[in-house]
Amino acid sequence: MSDALINGLAGAGGGIIAQIITYPLQTVNARQQTERDLKKEKRKVGAIEQMCQVVKQEGWERLYGGLTPSLVGTAASQGVYYYFYQIFRNKAETAALQSQKKGIGDGSVGMLSSLVVAALSGCVNVLLTNPIWVVVTRMQTHTKISKKDHSNRLATTAPEETALPVIEPLSYGTSHVIQEVYDEAGLLGFWKGVFPTLIMVSNPSIQFMLYETMLKKLKKRRALSKQGNNGVTALEIFLLGALAKLGATVVTYPLLVVKSRLQAKQITTGDKRHHYKGTLDAILKMIRYEGFTGFYKGMNTKIIQSVLAAAVLFMVKEELVKGVRLLLIKDGINTMKRKPL
C-alpha cells in the first residue's frame, strides 16, 4: 500500500469523525453566514442559543440536516486532498534532494514549496467536490416555516424586508436539493461559489504550512534534547492542528461567507439585495447593505467549529497512519517467517 493511499484513507477517516462531532456547530454557522433578515441581524444570538432555538422550533434532526451528503463530501474532500497532497509532497521532496546534490538547500521542503503543494492539492479537491458542498449548504440553511408563520411575518414586515426564507416541502432530502439546483441553473449550478472557494484554497495552504512548520520545529527540538526522542504525542498533534486552523480561519473567513451566500437558495423575488448574480455582485451588495461586518457573521462559531474539527482530524489521521503502518510492518514480518528457508 502506497504512502499516498495510506494518508488519503487516514484523512478520510479522520475527517468523518471530526465532521460528526462538530456538525451541529457547522449547521448553525451556515445559518449565521446566510442570515439576511434585517430584524434578526439587530439581535445577536450566540451559537448555543441558536442551537436551542433550532431544536425547539424545528427539532433535533435539523441540526444534522445534510449530514449524509456532508459525510460523503468530507470523506471525498479529505481523501482527495491528502492523496494528492502526498503525491505532490513526494515530488517536492525529490526535487529538494536533487537540489541538495547540486549544492542548493538542505534537502528539506521549504515553506514556499509546502504552500504550493497544499494549494495544488486544494484546487484539485475544490473542482472535484464542490457539487457536494452546494447540496450540503442548501440542506443546512433550509428552515422549516409553516404557512401560518410565513403569513404573520409578511403581515408584520415592511415591504423592503420581505425577503424571508422560502416555504419548502417538509421532505427536503438530497434528491430534492439536487433537482432544485439543477432546475435553477443546470449543471453549472453545482459549481456555484467555486471561485471564492478556489481562492479559499489559501486556507488549507496556510493551515498545513503552519502545521508542518510547527511540527518540524517541535521534532527538531525533541531531537536536540537529552532524550533524543523526536516522537510527537496525540495531544501535541491535537494542539498543533488547532493552532494552525485558527490562524488560517481568521484570514480567509470573509470568502467563506461569500461562498455560503452563493450556494444557499437564492431569493429571486422581492428585495434584490438578497439575490446575488455572482461573486463580485455578492461582495459589492454585502459591502453596500451590510458593511464589512457582514463578512464576519458567525466567525466566533466558525473558529470554535474549525479549530475543534481540525484538531480532531489531525489527531485521528496521525493515529490511523501509525496504526496502518504498524499493521503492514507486522504483516511483512509474519510473511517473512512463513517463507521456507
mmCIF file of C-alpha atoms in Angstrom:
data_model
loop_
_atom_site.group_PDB
_atom_site.id
_atom_site.type_symbol
_atom_site.label_atom_id
_atom_site.label_comp_id
_atom_site.label_asym_id
_atom_site.label_seq_id
_atom_site.Cartn_x
_atom_site.Cartn_y
_atom_site.Cartn_z
ATOM 1 C CA MET A 1 0.000 0.000 0.000
ATOM 2 C CA SER A 2 1.475 3.348 -1.055
ATOM 3 C CA ASP A 3 2.137 6.143 1.424
ATOM 4 C CA ALA A 4 -0.206 8.418 -0.523
ATOM 5 C CA LEU A 5 -3.063 5.909 -0.264
ATOM 6 C CA ILE A 6 -2.484 5.417 3.478
ATOM 7 C CA ASN A 7 -2.609 9.185 4.062
ATOM 8 C CA GLY A 8 -5.662 9.519 1.840
ATOM 9 C CA LEU A 9 -7.658 6.850 3.703
ATOM 10 C CA ALA A 10 -6.497 8.122 7.096
ATOM 11 C CA GLY A 11 -7.501 11.666 6.161
ATOM 12 C CA ALA A 12 -10.945 10.474 5.086
ATOM 13 C CA GLY A 13 -11.446 8.591 8.345
ATOM 14 C CA GLY A 14 -10.303 11.490 10.480
ATOM 15 C CA GLY A 15 -12.485 13.906 8.538
ATOM 16 C CA ILE A 16 -15.621 11.810 9.048
ATOM 17 C CA ILE A 17 -15.117 11.583 12.812
ATOM 18 C CA ALA A 18 -14.402 15.318 13.095
ATOM 19 C CA GLN A 19 -17.461 16.126 10.974
ATOM 20 C CA ILE A 20 -19.859 14.082 13.101
ATOM 21 C CA ILE A 21 -18.595 15.668 16.327
ATOM 22 C CA THR A 22 -18.816 19.282 15.110
ATOM 23 C CA TYR A 23 -21.753 19.133 12.657
ATOM 24 C CA PRO A 24 -24.340 20.988 14.794
ATOM 25 C CA LEU A 25 -21.928 23.925 15.047
ATOM 26 C CA GLN A 26 -21.412 23.824 11.293
ATOM 27 C CA THR A 27 -25.161 23.939 10.656
ATOM 28 C CA VAL A 28 -25.622 26.919 12.969
ATOM 29 C CA ASN A 29 -22.654 28.675 11.382
ATOM 30 C CA ALA A 30 -24.061 28.217 7.867
ATOM 31 C CA ARG A 31 -27.317 29.842 9.006
ATOM 32 C CA GLN A 32 -25.438 32.721 10.628
ATOM 33 C CA GLN A 33 -23.445 33.368 7.470
ATOM 34 C CA THR A 34 -26.504 33.415 5.213
ATOM 35 C CA GLU A 35 -28.819 35.349 7.567
ATOM 36 C CA ARG A 36 -30.251 38.336 5.716
ATOM 37 C CA ASP A 37 -33.326 39.140 7.821
ATOM 38 C CA LEU A 38 -32.745 42.741 8.933
ATOM 39 C CA LYS A 39 -34.728 42.324 12.157
ATOM 40 C CA LYS A 40 -32.767 39.256 13.203
ATOM 41 C CA GLU A 41 -29.476 40.982 12.433
ATOM 42 C CA LYS A 42 -30.158 43.608 15.090
ATOM 43 C CA ARG A 43 -30.231 40.983 17.832
ATOM 44 C CA LYS A 44 -27.089 38.896 18.067
ATOM 45 C CA VAL A 45 -27.684 35.300 19.083
ATOM 46 C CA GLY A 46 -24.903 33.029 20.289
ATOM 47 C CA ALA A 47 -24.233 29.599 18.836
ATOM 48 C CA ILE A 48 -25.606 27.700 21.843
ATOM 49 C CA GLU A 49 -28.771 29.825 21.967
ATOM 50 C CA GLN A 50 -29.329 29.392 18.247
ATOM 51 C CA MET A 51 -28.864 25.625 18.528
ATOM 52 C CA CYS A 52 -31.533 25.586 21.241
ATOM 53 C CA GLN A 53 -33.863 27.623 19.013
ATOM 54 C CA VAL A 54 -33.412 25.191 16.126
ATOM 55 C CA VAL A 55 -34.165 22.220 18.390
ATOM 56 C CA LYS A 56 -37.237 23.940 19.873
ATOM 57 C CA GLN A 57 -38.722 25.211 16.610
ATOM 58 C CA GLU A 58 -37.626 22.568 14.091
ATOM 59 C CA GLY A 59 -36.462 19.527 16.020
ATOM 60 C CA TRP A 60 -33.123 17.843 16.702
ATOM 61 C CA GLU A 61 -32.891 16.460 13.173
ATOM 62 C CA ARG A 62 -32.427 19.950 11.704
ATOM 63 C CA LEU A 63 -29.092 20.315 13.497
ATOM 64 C CA TYR A 64 -27.969 17.389 11.355
ATOM 65 C CA GLY A 65 -29.643 18.494 8.128
ATOM 66 C CA GLY A 66 -27.479 17.384 5.205
ATOM 67 C CA LEU A 67 -25.270 15.164 7.389
ATOM 68 C CA THR A 68 -25.259 12.254 4.915
ATOM 69 C CA PRO A 69 -24.012 14.232 1.884
ATOM 70 C CA SER A 70 -21.717 16.138 4.240
ATOM 71 C CA LEU A 71 -20.068 12.905 5.397
ATOM 72 C CA VAL A 72 -19.702 11.828 1.780
ATOM 73 C CA GLY A 73 -18.230 15.237 0.972
ATOM 74 C CA THR A 74 -15.881 15.162 3.945
ATOM 75 C CA ALA A 75 -14.595 11.684 3.119
ATOM 76 C CA ALA A 76 -14.181 12.639 -0.538
ATOM 77 C CA SER A 77 -12.552 16.000 0.241
ATOM 78 C CA GLN A 78 -10.120 14.694 2.843
ATOM 79 C CA GLY A 79 -9.320 11.605 0.812
ATOM 80 C CA VAL A 80 -8.711 13.552 -2.403
ATOM 81 C CA TYR A 81 -6.789 16.284 -0.607
ATOM 82 C CA TYR A 82 -4.452 14.014 1.340
ATOM 83 C CA TYR A 83 -3.931 11.691 -1.607
ATOM 84 C CA PHE A 84 -2.821 14.445 -3.963
ATOM 85 C CA TYR A 85 -1.030 16.275 -1.144
ATOM 86 C CA GLN A 86 1.167 13.235 -0.535
ATOM 87 C CA ILE A 87 1.836 12.804 -4.258
ATOM 88 C CA PHE A 88 2.825 16.464 -4.696
ATOM 89 C CA ARG A 89 4.755 16.346 -1.417
ATOM 90 C CA ASN A 90 6.787 13.363 -2.598
ATOM 91 C CA LYS A 91 7.636 15.190 -5.802
ATOM 92 C CA ALA A 92 8.664 18.277 -3.818
ATOM 93 C CA GLU A 93 10.885 16.182 -1.529
ATOM 94 C CA THR A 94 12.522 14.525 -4.530
ATOM 95 C CA ALA A 95 13.164 17.933 -6.100
ATOM 96 C CA ALA A 96 14.617 19.211 -2.790
ATOM 97 C CA LEU A 97 17.022 16.255 -2.572
ATOM 98 C CA GLN A 98 18.132 16.778 -6.160
ATOM 99 C CA SER A 99 18.754 20.442 -5.402
ATOM 100 C CA GLN A 100 20.817 19.449 -2.364
ATOM 101 C CA LYS A 101 23.049 17.293 -4.554
ATOM 102 C CA LYS A 102 23.682 20.397 -6.651
ATOM 103 C CA GLY A 103 24.616 22.315 -3.534
ATOM 104 C CA ILE A 104 21.309 24.153 -3.189
ATOM 105 C CA GLY A 105 19.358 23.947 0.063
ATOM 106 C CA ASP A 106 19.481 21.377 2.865
ATOM 107 C CA GLY A 107 17.329 18.742 1.185
ATOM 108 C CA SER A 108 14.134 19.591 3.084
ATOM 109 C CA VAL A 109 10.905 21.042 1.679
ATOM 110 C CA GLY A 110 10.694 24.761 2.491
ATOM 111 C CA MET A 111 7.686 26.868 3.461
ATOM 112 C CA LEU A 112 7.071 28.120 -0.091
ATOM 113 C CA SER A 113 7.152 24.608 -1.510
ATOM 114 C CA SER A 114 4.776 23.403 1.206
ATOM 115 C CA LEU A 115 2.418 26.266 0.340
ATOM 116 C CA VAL A 116 2.449 25.382 -3.376
ATOM 117 C CA VAL A 117 1.885 21.682 -2.635
ATOM 118 C CA ALA A 118 -1.088 22.462 -0.378
ATOM 119 C CA ALA A 119 -2.534 24.924 -2.927
ATOM 120 C CA LEU A 120 -2.370 22.446 -5.817
ATOM 121 C CA SER A 121 -3.970 19.740 -3.704
ATOM 122 C CA GLY A 122 -6.693 22.157 -2.623
ATOM 123 C CA CYS A 123 -7.529 23.192 -6.201
ATOM 124 C CA VAL A 124 -7.973 19.577 -7.293
ATOM 125 C CA ASN A 125 -10.158 18.954 -4.241
ATOM 126 C CA VAL A 126 -12.393 22.006 -4.854
ATOM 127 C CA LEU A 127 -13.025 21.254 -8.512
ATOM 128 C CA LEU A 128 -13.976 17.635 -7.799
ATOM 129 C CA THR A 129 -16.113 18.070 -4.667
ATOM 130 C CA ASN A 130 -17.817 21.492 -4.997
ATOM 131 C CA PRO A 131 -21.178 19.979 -6.126
ATOM 132 C CA ILE A 132 -21.422 18.055 -2.857
ATOM 133 C CA TRP A 133 -20.973 21.191 -0.769
ATOM 134 C CA VAL A 134 -23.611 23.101 -2.731
ATOM 135 C CA VAL A 135 -26.106 20.406 -1.720
ATOM 136 C CA VAL A 136 -24.894 20.425 1.899
ATOM 137 C CA THR A 137 -25.187 24.224 2.220
ATOM 138 C CA ARG A 138 -28.744 24.145 0.850
ATOM 139 C CA MET A 139 -29.768 21.498 3.370
ATOM 140 C CA GLN A 140 -28.063 23.223 6.307
ATOM 141 C CA THR A 141 -29.707 26.580 5.611
ATOM 142 C CA HIS A 142 -33.152 25.143 4.862
ATOM 143 C CA THR A 143 -35.619 26.309 7.513
ATOM 144 C CA LYS A 144 -38.992 24.721 8.183
ATOM 145 C CA ILE A 145 -41.597 27.508 8.199
ATOM 146 C CA SER A 146 -45.319 26.933 8.447
ATOM 147 C CA LYS A 147 -47.708 28.861 6.220
ATOM 148 C CA LYS A 148 -49.178 30.488 9.300
ATOM 149 C CA ASP A 149 -45.788 31.780 10.452
ATOM 150 C CA HIS A 150 -44.981 32.896 6.935
ATOM 151 C CA SER A 151 -48.262 34.853 6.677
ATOM 152 C CA ASN A 152 -47.697 36.520 10.043
ATOM 153 C CA ARG A 153 -44.197 37.581 9.050
ATOM 154 C CA LEU A 154 -45.382 39.068 5.798
ATOM 155 C CA ALA A 155 -48.131 40.966 7.606
ATOM 156 C CA THR A 156 -45.762 42.491 10.172
ATOM 157 C CA THR A 157 -42.791 43.177 7.918
ATOM 158 C CA ALA A 158 -42.125 46.239 5.820
ATOM 159 C CA PRO A 159 -42.108 45.729 2.035
ATOM 160 C CA GLU A 160 -38.355 46.191 1.806
ATOM 161 C CA GLU A 161 -37.812 43.490 4.445
ATOM 162 C CA THR A 162 -39.996 40.714 2.986
ATOM 163 C CA ALA A 163 -37.001 38.619 1.875
ATOM 164 C CA LEU A 164 -37.749 35.690 4.183
ATOM 165 C CA PRO A 165 -36.873 32.003 3.903
ATOM 166 C CA VAL A 166 -38.974 30.347 1.231
ATOM 167 C CA ILE A 167 -41.532 27.725 2.274
ATOM 168 C CA GLU A 168 -40.227 24.300 1.270
ATOM 169 C CA PRO A 169 -41.774 20.841 1.441
ATOM 170 C CA LEU A 170 -41.146 19.158 4.796
ATOM 171 C CA SER A 171 -39.329 16.414 2.901
ATOM 172 C CA TYR A 172 -36.151 18.172 1.856
ATOM 173 C CA GLY A 173 -33.750 15.358 1.107
ATOM 174 C CA THR A 174 -30.652 15.090 -1.017
ATOM 175 C CA SER A 175 -32.516 14.159 -4.217
ATOM 176 C CA HIS A 176 -34.889 17.121 -3.732
ATOM 177 C CA VAL A 177 -31.963 19.540 -3.405
ATOM 178 C CA ILE A 178 -30.136 18.109 -6.416
ATOM 179 C CA GLN A 179 -33.258 18.532 -8.552
ATOM 180 C CA GLU A 180 -33.788 22.058 -7.199
ATOM 181 C CA VAL A 181 -30.246 23.171 -8.019
ATOM 182 C CA TYR A 182 -30.433 21.626 -11.492
ATOM 183 C CA ASP A 183 -33.789 23.298 -12.223
ATOM 184 C CA GLU A 184 -32.394 26.681 -11.179
ATOM 185 C CA ALA A 185 -29.103 26.742 -13.072
ATOM 186 C CA GLY A 186 -28.452 23.396 -14.755
ATOM 187 C CA LEU A 187 -25.162 21.590 -14.216
ATOM 188 C CA LEU A 188 -23.311 24.863 -13.653
ATOM 189 C CA GLY A 189 -25.438 25.386 -10.556
ATOM 190 C CA PHE A 190 -23.445 22.679 -8.787
ATOM 191 C CA TRP A 191 -20.321 24.800 -9.118
ATOM 192 C CA LYS A 192 -21.796 27.916 -7.522
ATOM 193 C CA GLY A 193 -19.302 29.582 -5.239
ATOM 194 C CA VAL A 194 -16.395 27.746 -6.856
ATOM 195 C CA PHE A 195 -14.442 30.972 -7.482
ATOM 196 C CA PRO A 196 -14.277 32.141 -3.843
ATOM 197 C CA THR A 197 -13.743 28.516 -2.847
ATOM 198 C CA LEU A 198 -10.710 28.281 -5.131
ATOM 199 C CA ILE A 199 -9.354 31.448 -3.554
ATOM 200 C CA MET A 200 -10.044 29.847 -0.171
ATOM 201 C CA VAL A 201 -7.511 27.200 -1.099
ATOM 202 C CA SER A 202 -5.200 29.534 0.776
ATOM 203 C CA ASN A 203 -6.927 28.358 3.979
ATOM 204 C CA PRO A 204 -5.660 24.771 3.962
ATOM 205 C CA SER A 205 -2.426 26.027 2.403
ATOM 206 C CA ILE A 206 -1.831 28.334 5.358
ATOM 207 C CA GLN A 207 -3.117 25.666 7.732
ATOM 208 C CA PHE A 208 -0.751 22.950 6.525
ATOM 209 C CA MET A 209 2.164 25.324 6.192
ATOM 210 C CA LEU A 210 1.727 26.407 9.820
ATOM 211 C CA TYR A 211 1.123 22.838 10.977
ATOM 212 C CA GLU A 212 4.153 21.330 9.262
ATOM 213 C CA THR A 213 6.400 24.224 10.276
ATOM 214 C CA MET A 214 5.420 23.885 13.945
ATOM 215 C CA LEU A 215 5.654 20.079 13.784
ATOM 216 C CA LYS A 216 9.103 20.245 12.209
ATOM 217 C CA LYS A 217 10.356 22.650 14.857
ATOM 218 C CA LEU A 218 8.905 20.523 17.652
ATOM 219 C CA LYS A 219 10.556 17.367 16.326
ATOM 220 C CA LYS A 220 13.859 19.190 15.880
ATOM 221 C CA ARG A 221 13.717 20.474 19.453
ATOM 222 C CA ARG A 222 12.956 16.969 20.703
ATOM 223 C CA ALA A 223 15.862 15.520 18.723
ATOM 224 C CA LEU A 224 18.248 18.048 20.282
ATOM 225 C CA SER A 225 17.048 17.270 23.803
ATOM 226 C CA LYS A 226 18.925 14.896 26.105
ATOM 227 C CA GLN A 227 16.492 12.062 25.475
ATOM 228 C CA GLY A 228 16.985 12.287 21.726
ATOM 229 C CA ASN A 229 13.339 11.285 21.165
ATOM 230 C CA ASN A 230 11.628 13.206 18.367
ATOM 231 C CA GLY A 231 8.246 11.470 18.756
ATOM 232 C CA VAL A 232 5.089 13.587 18.986
ATOM 233 C CA THR A 233 2.099 12.624 21.127
ATOM 234 C CA ALA A 234 -1.549 12.650 20.025
ATOM 235 C CA LEU A 235 -2.278 15.591 22.347
ATOM 236 C CA GLU A 236 0.530 17.638 20.798
ATOM 237 C CA ILE A 237 -0.781 16.852 17.300
ATOM 238 C CA PHE A 238 -4.229 17.969 18.522
ATOM 239 C CA LEU A 239 -2.888 21.323 19.764
ATOM 240 C CA LEU A 240 -0.740 21.941 16.666
ATOM 241 C CA GLY A 241 -3.717 21.245 14.397
ATOM 242 C CA ALA A 242 -5.896 23.621 16.416
ATOM 243 C CA LEU A 243 -3.367 26.476 16.278
ATOM 244 C CA ALA A 244 -2.798 26.016 12.542
ATOM 245 C CA LYS A 245 -6.520 26.061 11.739
ATOM 246 C CA LEU A 246 -7.136 29.088 13.947
ATOM 247 C CA GLY A 247 -4.627 31.191 12.036
ATOM 248 C CA ALA A 248 -5.956 30.116 8.637
ATOM 249 C CA THR A 249 -9.629 30.647 9.528
ATOM 250 C CA VAL A 250 -9.238 34.249 10.690
ATOM 251 C CA VAL A 251 -7.561 35.231 7.399
ATOM 252 C CA THR A 252 -9.965 33.559 4.950
ATOM 253 C CA TYR A 253 -13.334 33.813 6.717
ATOM 254 C CA PRO A 254 -14.849 36.584 4.503
ATOM 255 C CA LEU A 255 -14.504 34.333 1.456
ATOM 256 C CA LEU A 256 -16.342 31.570 3.298
ATOM 257 C CA VAL A 257 -19.295 33.881 3.954
ATOM 258 C CA VAL A 258 -19.466 34.866 0.260
ATOM 259 C CA LYS A 259 -19.321 31.201 -0.775
ATOM 260 C CA SER A 260 -22.174 30.291 1.574
ATOM 261 C CA ARG A 261 -24.317 33.165 0.284
ATOM 262 C CA LEU A 262 -23.845 31.988 -3.300
ATOM 263 C CA GLN A 263 -24.509 28.322 -2.563
ATOM 264 C CA ALA A 264 -27.590 28.906 -0.385
ATOM 265 C CA LYS A 265 -31.001 29.161 -2.031
ATOM 266 C CA GLN A 266 -31.226 32.440 -3.922
ATOM 267 C CA ILE A 267 -34.184 34.743 -3.388
ATOM 268 C CA THR A 268 -35.299 35.640 -6.901
ATOM 269 C CA THR A 269 -38.320 37.753 -5.944
ATOM 270 C CA GLY A 270 -38.759 40.726 -3.654
ATOM 271 C CA ASP A 271 -35.723 42.571 -2.347
ATOM 272 C CA LYS A 272 -32.870 42.335 -4.869
ATOM 273 C CA ARG A 273 -30.365 42.963 -2.101
ATOM 274 C CA HIS A 274 -30.656 39.294 -1.260
ATOM 275 C CA HIS A 275 -30.147 37.965 -4.787
ATOM 276 C CA TYR A 276 -26.571 37.524 -5.977
ATOM 277 C CA LYS A 277 -25.652 37.085 -9.617
ATOM 278 C CA GLY A 278 -22.062 36.105 -8.881
ATOM 279 C CA THR A 279 -19.068 36.537 -6.588
ATOM 280 C CA LEU A 280 -18.417 40.204 -7.366
ATOM 281 C CA ASP A 281 -22.116 41.084 -7.135
ATOM 282 C CA ALA A 282 -22.318 39.373 -3.722
ATOM 283 C CA ILE A 283 -19.258 41.223 -2.416
ATOM 284 C CA LEU A 284 -20.485 44.634 -3.607
ATOM 285 C CA LYS A 285 -24.007 44.156 -2.217
ATOM 286 C CA MET A 286 -22.695 42.955 1.122
ATOM 287 C CA ILE A 287 -20.413 45.987 1.412
ATOM 288 C CA ARG A 288 -23.213 48.350 0.405
ATOM 289 C CA TYR A 289 -26.053 46.983 2.539
ATOM 290 C CA GLU A 290 -24.287 45.248 5.440
ATOM 291 C CA GLY A 291 -20.876 46.836 5.690
ATOM 292 C CA PHE A 292 -17.640 44.972 6.251
ATOM 293 C CA THR A 293 -19.034 43.402 9.424
ATOM 294 C CA GLY A 294 -21.268 41.290 7.200
ATOM 295 C CA PHE A 295 -18.201 39.362 6.044
ATOM 296 C CA TYR A 296 -17.549 38.183 9.596
ATOM 297 C CA LYS A 297 -21.000 36.920 10.569
ATOM 298 C CA GLY A 298 -20.748 33.834 12.733
ATOM 299 C CA MET A 299 -16.946 33.911 12.845
ATOM 300 C CA ASN A 300 -16.843 33.003 16.538
ATOM 301 C CA THR A 301 -18.874 29.870 15.851
ATOM 302 C CA LYS A 302 -16.708 29.008 12.849
ATOM 303 C CA ILE A 303 -13.487 29.383 14.802
ATOM 304 C CA ILE A 304 -14.727 27.005 17.508
ATOM 305 C CA GLN A 305 -16.018 24.502 14.940
ATOM 306 C CA SER A 306 -12.983 24.695 12.654
ATOM 307 C CA VAL A 307 -10.381 24.519 15.384
ATOM 308 C CA LEU A 308 -12.097 21.562 17.067
ATOM 309 C CA ALA A 309 -12.644 19.742 13.754
ATOM 310 C CA ALA A 310 -9.069 20.318 12.562
ATOM 311 C CA ALA A 311 -7.590 19.236 15.869
ATOM 312 C CA VAL A 312 -9.634 16.008 15.893
ATOM 313 C CA LEU A 313 -8.817 15.422 12.210
ATOM 314 C CA PHE A 314 -5.065 15.728 12.657
ATOM 315 C CA MET A 315 -5.049 13.593 15.800
ATOM 316 C CA VAL A 316 -7.162 10.787 14.302
ATOM 317 C CA LYS A 317 -5.322 10.887 10.963
ATOM 318 C CA GLU A 318 -1.885 10.585 12.546
ATOM 319 C CA GLU A 319 -3.031 7.721 14.778
ATOM 320 C CA LEU A 320 -4.611 5.907 11.811
ATOM 321 C CA VAL A 321 -1.449 6.319 9.721
ATOM 322 C CA LYS A 322 0.684 4.962 12.582
ATOM 323 C CA GLY A 323 -1.719 2.057 13.079
ATOM 324 C CA VAL A 324 -1.830 1.087 9.395
ATOM 325 C CA ARG A 325 1.958 1.283 9.038
ATOM 326 C CA LEU A 326 2.406 -0.835 12.158
ATOM 327 C CA LEU A 327 -0.016 -3.440 10.796
ATOM 328 C CA LEU A 328 1.827 -3.505 7.457
ATOM 329 C CA ILE A 329 5.157 -3.970 9.218
ATOM 330 C CA LYS A 330 3.783 -6.827 11.327
ATOM 331 C CA ASP A 331 2.198 -8.392 8.259
ATOM 332 C CA GLY A 332 5.525 -8.158 6.441
ATOM 333 C CA ILE A 333 7.347 -9.826 9.347
ATOM 334 C CA ASN A 334 4.776 -12.636 9.513
ATOM 335 C CA THR A 335 5.059 -13.161 5.756
ATOM 336 C CA MET A 336 8.852 -13.452 6.025
ATOM 337 C CA LYS A 337 8.520 -16.006 8.847
ATOM 338 C CA ARG A 338 6.185 -18.170 6.764
ATOM 339 C CA LYS A 339 8.574 -18.297 3.800
ATOM 340 C CA PRO A 340 10.641 -21.517 3.654
ATOM 341 C CA LEU A 341 14.398 -21.092 4.120
#
